[in-house]
Amino acid sequence: MGNTCRYVVSATGKNGEMYYTHCKDKAELKKWLSEHQEQVNMKDVKIKDKNRHPLLRWLNF
């Protein structure tokens, strides 16, 4: 069985909580972000796209 998640989200909450979740598409990612917007520091949200080309990941600034 293959891995079906595309996005990996790592975030820090406003009270020091750590959030780590997987999302299978962009719609699910946007839904998760909108649901947790009050609890999460939006500056500390890190989203990793697992289907992105490795060279483009390296060039991401």
GROMACS .gro file of C-alpha atoms in nm:
model
   61
    1MET     CA    1   0.000   0.000   0.000
    2GLY     CA    2   0.146   0.335  -0.105
    3ASN     CA    3   0.177   0.650   0.093
    4THR     CA    4  -0.109   0.882  -0.007
    5CYS     CA    5  -0.015   1.201   0.176
    6ARG     CA    6   0.141   1.482  -0.022
    7TYR     CA    7   0.184   1.765   0.228
    8VAL     CA    8   0.348   1.740   0.570
    9VAL     CA    9   0.263   2.024   0.808
   10SER     CA   10   0.472   2.110   1.111
   11ALA     CA   11   0.367   2.406   1.325
   12THR     CA   12   0.409   2.559   1.668
   13GLY     CA   13   0.104   2.662   1.868
   14LYS     CA   14   0.059   2.990   2.051
   15ASN     CA   15   0.089   2.814   2.389
   16GLY     CA   16   0.394   2.608   2.289
   17GLU     CA   17   0.210   2.308   2.144
   18MET     CA   18   0.359   2.122   1.851
   19TYR     CA   19   0.137   2.026   1.557
   20TYR     CA   20   0.238   1.763   1.302
   21THR     CA   21  -0.006   1.638   1.041
   22HIS     CA   22  -0.033   1.496   0.689
   23CYS     CA   23  -0.265   1.623   0.415
   24LYS     CA   24  -0.339   1.442   0.091
   25ASP     CA   25  -0.423   1.746  -0.125
   26LYS     CA   26  -0.426   2.126  -0.127
   27ALA     CA   27  -0.795   2.150  -0.031
   28GLU     CA   28  -0.737   1.941   0.281
   29LEU     CA   29  -0.432   2.153   0.365
   30LYS     CA   30  -0.630   2.479   0.338
   31LYS     CA   31  -0.910   2.330   0.549
   32TRP     CA   32  -0.666   2.225   0.824
   33LEU     CA   33  -0.501   2.568   0.825
   34SER     CA   34  -0.834   2.750   0.847
   35GLU     CA   35  -0.953   2.525   1.133
   36HIS     CA   36  -0.634   2.575   1.335
   37GLN     CA   37  -0.565   2.941   1.252
   38GLU     CA   38  -0.643   3.064   1.606
   39GLN     CA   39  -0.423   2.803   1.778
   40VAL     CA   40  -0.118   2.812   1.547
   41ASN     CA   41   0.151   3.077   1.497
   42MET     CA   42   0.126   3.131   1.124
   43LYS     CA   43   0.491   3.244   1.113
   44ASP     CA   44   0.606   2.905   1.242
   45VAL     CA   45   0.407   2.689   0.999
   46LYS     CA   46   0.629   2.472   0.778
   47ILE     CA   47   0.471   2.288   0.486
   48LYS     CA   48   0.668   2.028   0.295
   49ASP     CA   49   0.544   1.913  -0.046
   50LYS     CA   50   0.660   1.553  -0.089
   51ASN     CA   51   0.588   1.550  -0.466
   52ARG     CA   52   0.801   1.855  -0.542
   53HIS     CA   53   1.112   1.801  -0.752
   54PRO     CA   54   1.427   1.769  -0.532
   55LEU     CA   55   1.611   2.042  -0.724
   56LEU     CA   56   1.327   2.288  -0.662
   57ARG     CA   57   1.331   2.201  -0.291
   58TRP     CA   58   1.700   2.288  -0.281
   59LEU     CA   59   1.640   2.624  -0.451
   60ASN     CA   60   1.352   2.722  -0.223
   61PHE     CA   61   1.440   3.027  -0.014
   0.00000   0.00000   0.00000
